[in-house]
Backbone as numpy.savetxt, mean C-alpha at the origin, in Angstrom:
# Nx Ny Nz CAx CAy CAz Cx Cy Cz
4.06 -7.46 -11.86 3.81 -9.14 -12.09 4.88 -9.79 -11.35
6.08 -9.60 -11.47 7.38 -10.44 -11.36 7.12 -10.25 -9.80
6.88 -9.54 -9.18 7.04 -9.21 -7.92 6.02 -9.96 -6.99
4.90 -9.93 -7.57 3.73 -10.57 -7.06 3.85 -11.82 -7.24
4.39 -12.46 -8.37 5.07 -14.04 -8.57 6.18 -14.61 -7.73
7.24 -13.55 -7.53 7.88 -13.80 -6.46 7.77 -14.10 -5.09
6.81 -13.28 -4.93 6.50 -13.22 -3.50 5.33 -14.59 -3.52
4.89 -14.76 -3.82 3.69 -15.76 -4.63 4.39 -17.33 -4.13
5.44 -17.23 -4.72 6.55 -18.51 -5.23 7.06 -18.64 -3.93
7.64 -17.75 -3.00 8.33 -17.77 -1.98 7.29 -18.11 -0.62
6.23 -18.42 -0.93 5.18 -18.70 0.08 4.09 -17.75 0.53
4.10 -16.66 0.45 3.34 -15.48 0.95 2.33 -15.15 0.18
1.32 -14.91 0.68 -0.11 -14.69 0.43 -0.31 -13.11 0.14
-0.58 -12.94 -1.37 -0.59 -11.90 -1.78 -1.76 -11.08 -1.84
-2.52 -10.00 -1.28 -3.63 -8.76 -1.67 -3.27 -7.82 -2.14
-4.38 -7.74 -3.30 -4.35 -6.70 -4.40 -5.56 -6.33 -3.83
-5.53 -4.66 -4.20 -6.85 -3.79 -3.64 -7.45 -3.80 -4.91
-8.71 -3.45 -4.94 -9.97 -3.27 -5.26 -10.87 -1.66 -4.99
-10.66 -0.56 -6.22 -11.64 0.33 -5.72 -12.82 0.23 -5.37
-13.49 1.04 -4.17 -15.02 0.60 -3.82 -15.69 2.19 -3.83
-16.72 2.09 -3.88 -17.35 4.02 -3.84 -16.98 4.41 -2.81
-16.98 5.91 -2.43 -16.39 6.94 -1.21 -14.77 6.54 -1.23
-14.03 6.03 -2.15 -12.62 6.34 -2.29 -12.04 5.03 -1.19
-12.40 4.28 -0.85 -12.26 3.01 0.09 -11.78 1.72 -1.03
-10.78 0.97 -0.48 -10.30 -0.09 -1.37 -10.61 -1.58 -0.06
-11.08 -2.47 -1.17 -11.27 -3.99 -0.55 -10.16 -4.29 -1.34
-9.68 -5.57 -0.61 -8.72 -6.63 -0.87 -9.05 -8.14 -1.39
-8.38 -8.35 -2.59 -8.80 -9.86 -3.03 -7.31 -10.37 -2.92
-7.34 -11.82 -2.76 -5.83 -12.45 -2.51 -5.71 -13.04 -4.05
-4.48 -12.84 -4.32 -4.03 -13.31 -6.12 -3.23 -14.47 -5.78
-3.04 -14.88 -7.12 -2.67 -15.90 -7.36 -2.05 -15.88 -8.95
-1.07 -16.44 -9.20 -0.73 -16.27 -10.79 -2.04 -16.72 -11.63
-2.77 -17.46 -11.25 -3.86 -17.94 -12.28 -5.07 -16.62 -12.65
-4.75 -15.67 -10.92 -6.12 -15.18 -11.13 -6.44 -13.68 -12.11
-7.61 -13.52 -12.22 -7.70 -12.63 -13.76 -8.31 -11.42 -12.65
-8.05 -10.35 -13.90 -8.30 -9.05 -13.49 -9.38 -8.80 -14.72
-10.23 -7.80 -13.98 -11.39 -7.10 -15.03 -11.18 -5.56 -14.71
-11.79 -4.46 -15.63 -11.52 -3.35 -15.76 -12.30 -2.74 -14.14
-11.41 -1.98 -13.29 -12.42 -1.62 -12.25 -13.38 -0.55 -12.52
-14.43 -0.58 -11.76 -15.72 0.00 -11.83 -15.55 1.23 -11.61
-14.86 1.98 -10.51 -14.95 3.04 -9.85 -13.42 3.78 -10.23
-12.32 3.23 -10.78 -11.11 3.92 -11.34 -10.68 3.17 -12.45
-10.35 3.69 -13.30 -9.52 3.07 -14.54 -8.51 2.57 -14.76
-8.39 1.37 -13.92 -7.37 0.18 -13.58 -8.09 -1.15 -13.48
-6.69 -1.80 -13.81 -7.31 -3.49 -13.96 -7.05 -4.00 -12.46
-8.10 -4.39 -12.04 -8.46 -4.90 -10.60 -8.54 -6.53 -10.37
-8.20 -7.34 -9.53 -8.17 -8.90 -9.66 -9.87 -9.16 -9.36
-10.16 -10.00 -9.79 -11.29 -10.75 -9.78 -11.17 -11.77 -8.42
-12.55 -11.97 -7.81 -12.46 -12.52 -6.60 -13.05 -12.00 -5.43
-13.20 -12.19 -4.46 -13.68 -12.63 -3.07 -13.01 -11.54 -2.40
-14.08 -10.33 -2.37 -13.35 -9.22 -1.75 -13.79 -8.94 -0.17
-12.38 -8.64 0.44 -12.39 -8.24 1.95 -11.97 -7.15 2.27
-12.65 -6.41 3.59 -12.34 -5.45 3.94 -11.12 -5.03 4.71
-11.10 -3.93 5.14 -9.42 -3.66 5.90 -9.38 -4.50 7.11
-10.21 -5.02 7.32 -9.87 -6.39 8.81 -8.88 -7.23 8.39
-9.01 -7.55 6.79 -7.95 -8.62 6.33 -6.29 -8.43 6.81
-6.17 -7.35 6.83 -4.45 -6.77 6.96 -4.39 -6.66 8.31
-5.31 -7.08 9.25 -4.63 -8.01 10.87 -3.31 -8.93 10.22
-3.93 -10.09 9.59 -2.85 -10.93 9.01 -1.34 -10.67 8.32
-1.70 -9.44 7.85 0.00 -9.34 6.69 1.11 -8.65 7.82
2.17 -9.15 6.94 3.24 -8.58 7.28 3.77 -7.22 7.05
3.19 -6.46 6.03 3.56 -5.24 5.24 2.69 -5.28 4.15
3.17 -3.86 3.91 1.98 -3.35 2.53 3.19 -2.37 1.55
2.74 -2.97 0.28 3.41 -2.47 -0.96 2.53 -1.85 -1.79
2.65 -0.31 -1.89 1.81 0.39 -2.78 2.41 1.19 -3.72
1.53 1.32 -4.85 1.91 2.04 -5.87 2.60 3.95 -5.19
3.27 4.46 -6.24 3.20 5.89 -5.94 4.09 6.41 -7.34
3.81 7.68 -8.01 4.59 8.15 -9.06 5.55 8.60 -8.54
5.92 9.24 -7.30 7.29 9.70 -6.53 7.34 9.69 -5.42
8.19 9.98 -4.32 8.02 9.91 -3.26 9.35 10.89 -2.86
9.45 11.42 -1.68 10.68 11.90 -0.98 11.19 11.22 -0.13
12.34 11.70 0.17 13.11 10.99 1.71 12.40 11.02 2.89
11.35 11.94 2.94 10.82 11.65 4.36 9.60 11.15 4.29
9.34 10.05 2.72 8.25 9.45 2.76 6.91 10.11 2.16
6.87 11.24 2.05 5.76 11.87 1.31 5.49 11.48 0.08
4.30 10.81 -0.61 3.95 10.39 -1.81 3.07 10.67 -2.78
3.29 10.79 -4.21 2.19 11.29 -5.04 1.84 9.66 -5.59
0.49 10.06 -5.38 -0.26 8.40 -6.23 -0.75 9.02 -7.62
-2.07 8.83 -7.72 -2.43 9.07 -8.64 -3.81 10.28 -8.41
-3.72 11.19 -7.66 -4.85 11.97 -6.92 -5.99 11.37 -6.49
-6.38 10.17 -6.04 -7.26 9.77 -5.73 -7.74 10.20 -4.26
-6.92 9.45 -3.62 -6.66 9.65 -1.77 -7.02 8.34 -1.80
-7.36 7.10 -2.17 -7.63 5.86 -1.92 -6.87 5.53 -0.77
-5.31 5.37 -1.46 -4.34 5.29 -0.26 -3.85 5.80 1.13
-4.23 7.14 0.60 -4.27 8.10 2.46 -5.25 7.35 3.01
-6.55 7.08 2.63 -7.60 6.91 3.56 -7.51 5.09 3.62
-7.07 4.51 3.02 -6.69 3.60 3.78 -5.83 3.05 4.93
-4.96 3.68 4.56 -3.67 3.77 5.63 -4.21 4.21 7.01
-4.95 5.52 6.68 -5.52 6.22 7.99 -6.41 5.23 8.81
-7.04 4.33 8.01 -8.15 3.20 8.60 -7.17 2.38 9.36
-6.33 2.03 8.99 -5.24 0.81 9.66 -5.14 1.18 11.54
-4.97 2.40 11.86 -4.78 2.41 13.26 -5.65 1.97 14.05
-6.90 1.87 13.61 -8.31 1.32 14.37 -8.03 -0.39 14.23
-7.73 -0.68 13.20 -7.80 -2.22 12.84 -6.59 -2.80 13.25
-5.41 -2.37 13.30 -4.45 -3.03 14.01 -4.06 -2.58 15.50
-4.86 -1.83 16.29 -4.57 -1.61 17.50 -5.57 -2.90 18.14
-6.20 -3.24 17.59 -6.98 -4.56 18.30 -6.63 -5.76 18.80
-7.03 -6.48 19.62 -6.10 -7.19 20.47 -5.91 -8.67 19.08
-4.92 -9.10 19.36 -4.93 -10.26 18.25 -3.92 -9.85 17.01
-3.76 -8.75 16.61 -2.79 -8.35 15.32 -1.61 -8.89 15.70
-0.96 -8.91 14.94 0.67 -8.80 14.71 1.23 -7.21 15.14
0.63 -6.60 14.76 1.31 -5.24 14.54 0.50 -4.51 15.88
0.60 -4.54 17.22 -0.31 -4.06 18.26 0.71 -3.20 18.90
2.26 -3.53 18.70 3.38 -2.52 19.01 3.87 -1.27 18.00
3.51 -1.40 16.92 4.04 -0.27 16.14 3.04 -0.52 14.85
3.49 0.64 13.79 2.92 0.37 12.73 3.17 -0.57 11.48
2.67 -0.71 10.94 2.77 -2.09 9.94 3.57 -1.35 8.66
4.70 -2.34 8.49 5.88 -1.48 7.50 5.03 -1.79 6.08
5.32 0.09 5.81 5.04 0.28 4.48 5.93 0.75 3.58
6.09 0.30 2.19 6.95 0.44 0.91 6.26 1.13 0.00
6.86 2.38 -0.87 5.89 2.69 -2.07 7.30 2.22 -3.25
6.74 1.28 -4.02 7.09 1.21 -5.39 7.47 2.06 -6.94
8.60 2.68 -6.58 8.86 3.62 -7.36 10.57 3.27 -8.11
10.51 4.30 -9.10 12.03 3.97 -9.63 13.04 4.56 -9.14
14.16 4.48 -8.89 15.37 5.04 -8.25 15.14 6.68 -8.57
15.08 7.11 -10.17 15.19 8.95 -9.97 13.85 9.58 -9.83
12.57 8.27 -9.16 11.35 9.02 -8.20 11.11 9.34 -6.91
12.75 9.07 -6.65 12.93 9.30 -5.11 13.55 10.83 -4.85
12.57 11.94 -4.38 12.89 13.21 -4.44 13.78 13.16 -3.03
14.44 14.48 -3.00 14.82 15.35 -2.18 13.93 15.47 -0.70
14.18 15.37 0.36 13.17 15.24 1.51 12.65 16.98 1.15
11.19 16.98 1.49 10.22 18.16 1.39 10.19 18.44 -0.21
10.54 17.67 -1.06 9.76 17.84 -2.57 8.43 17.86 -2.68
7.78 17.05 -2.04 6.58 16.57 -2.27 5.54 17.22 -1.09
4.95 18.61 -1.29 4.19 18.81 -0.22 3.19 17.94 0.30
2.70 18.02 1.56 1.67 16.89 2.59 0.80 18.08 3.00
-0.65 17.66 2.76 -1.84 17.92 3.56 -1.96 17.06 4.74
-2.54 17.57 5.89 -2.82 16.87 6.94 -3.24 15.00 7.21
-4.02 15.53 5.87 -4.60 13.96 5.44 -3.81 13.01 5.22
-2.59 13.30 4.18 -2.10 12.44 3.79 -1.15 11.57 4.37
-0.97 10.31 4.13 -0.23 9.45 4.55 1.23 9.04 4.37
2.39 8.98 5.07 3.78 8.82 4.34 3.98 7.12 4.45
4.91 6.75 3.87 5.20 5.70 4.23 6.88 5.17 4.10
7.22 4.12 4.96 8.34 4.43 5.55 9.50 3.64 4.53
9.37 3.53 3.44 10.41 3.14 2.54 10.11 2.90 1.14
11.18 3.04 0.30 10.79 3.20 -1.35 11.62 1.98 -1.39
10.89 1.13 -2.38 11.48 -0.35 -3.20 11.35 0.16 -3.96
12.66 -0.08 -4.85 13.48 0.24 -5.99 14.22 -0.35 -6.71
14.56 -0.46 -8.14 15.07 -1.50 -8.43 16.63 -1.56 -8.05
16.96 -0.57 -7.22 17.89 -0.56 -6.64 17.98 -0.98 -4.99
17.07 -1.75 -4.57 16.88 -1.98 -3.42 15.90 -1.15 -2.73
15.66 -1.87 -1.34 14.82 -0.83 -0.05 15.68 0.23 0.09
14.90 1.22 0.22 15.62 2.65 0.69 14.55 2.77 1.93
15.26 3.30 3.20 14.49 3.30 4.64 14.03 4.94 4.42
12.99 5.45 4.49 12.81 6.70 4.61 12.64 7.50 5.66
12.44 8.65 6.03 12.04 9.63 7.51 10.78 9.17 7.66
10.60 9.50 9.03 9.46 8.68 9.92 8.22 8.88 9.31
7.34 7.93 9.03 6.11 7.64 8.50 5.08 8.51 9.67
4.00 8.89 8.73 3.04 9.56 9.74 1.74 8.65 9.63
0.86 8.36 10.60 -0.04 8.07 10.60 -0.23 6.85 9.66
0.38 6.14 9.89 0.50 4.27 9.21 -0.13 3.51 9.97
-0.06 3.57 11.57 -0.52 2.41 12.46 -0.54 2.75 13.67
């Protein structure tokens, strides 16, 4: 919540995910007064509000996503559902369309973890459907990772 508040106070529009059927994500704009409700498809608290599809990502500057751990090559472990891998894979088509900010390269991605949850390269096995991230956002700062696959 402190990171969300800081981003909002700095003038950024913040989108939070909502789990949908078929392991898909929709997105809700967040503000400090936003309400949260228990997710229907995952046991998490999700923002209440108007849901937007992946096309809303055309206007974002970067994606910060959760992880339980990641390695120096950008492979991450989430909670096992595959929501974010599917979401990151879907970005390629959306961001390649004319009029988006990121037609020349991938959308910047960072996973939020504690410093000791960043593991040596190769520590986390990756399946062909897994999508890596470009950076780790830790209490110690931003750490750029190995080349991210399939993020845009």
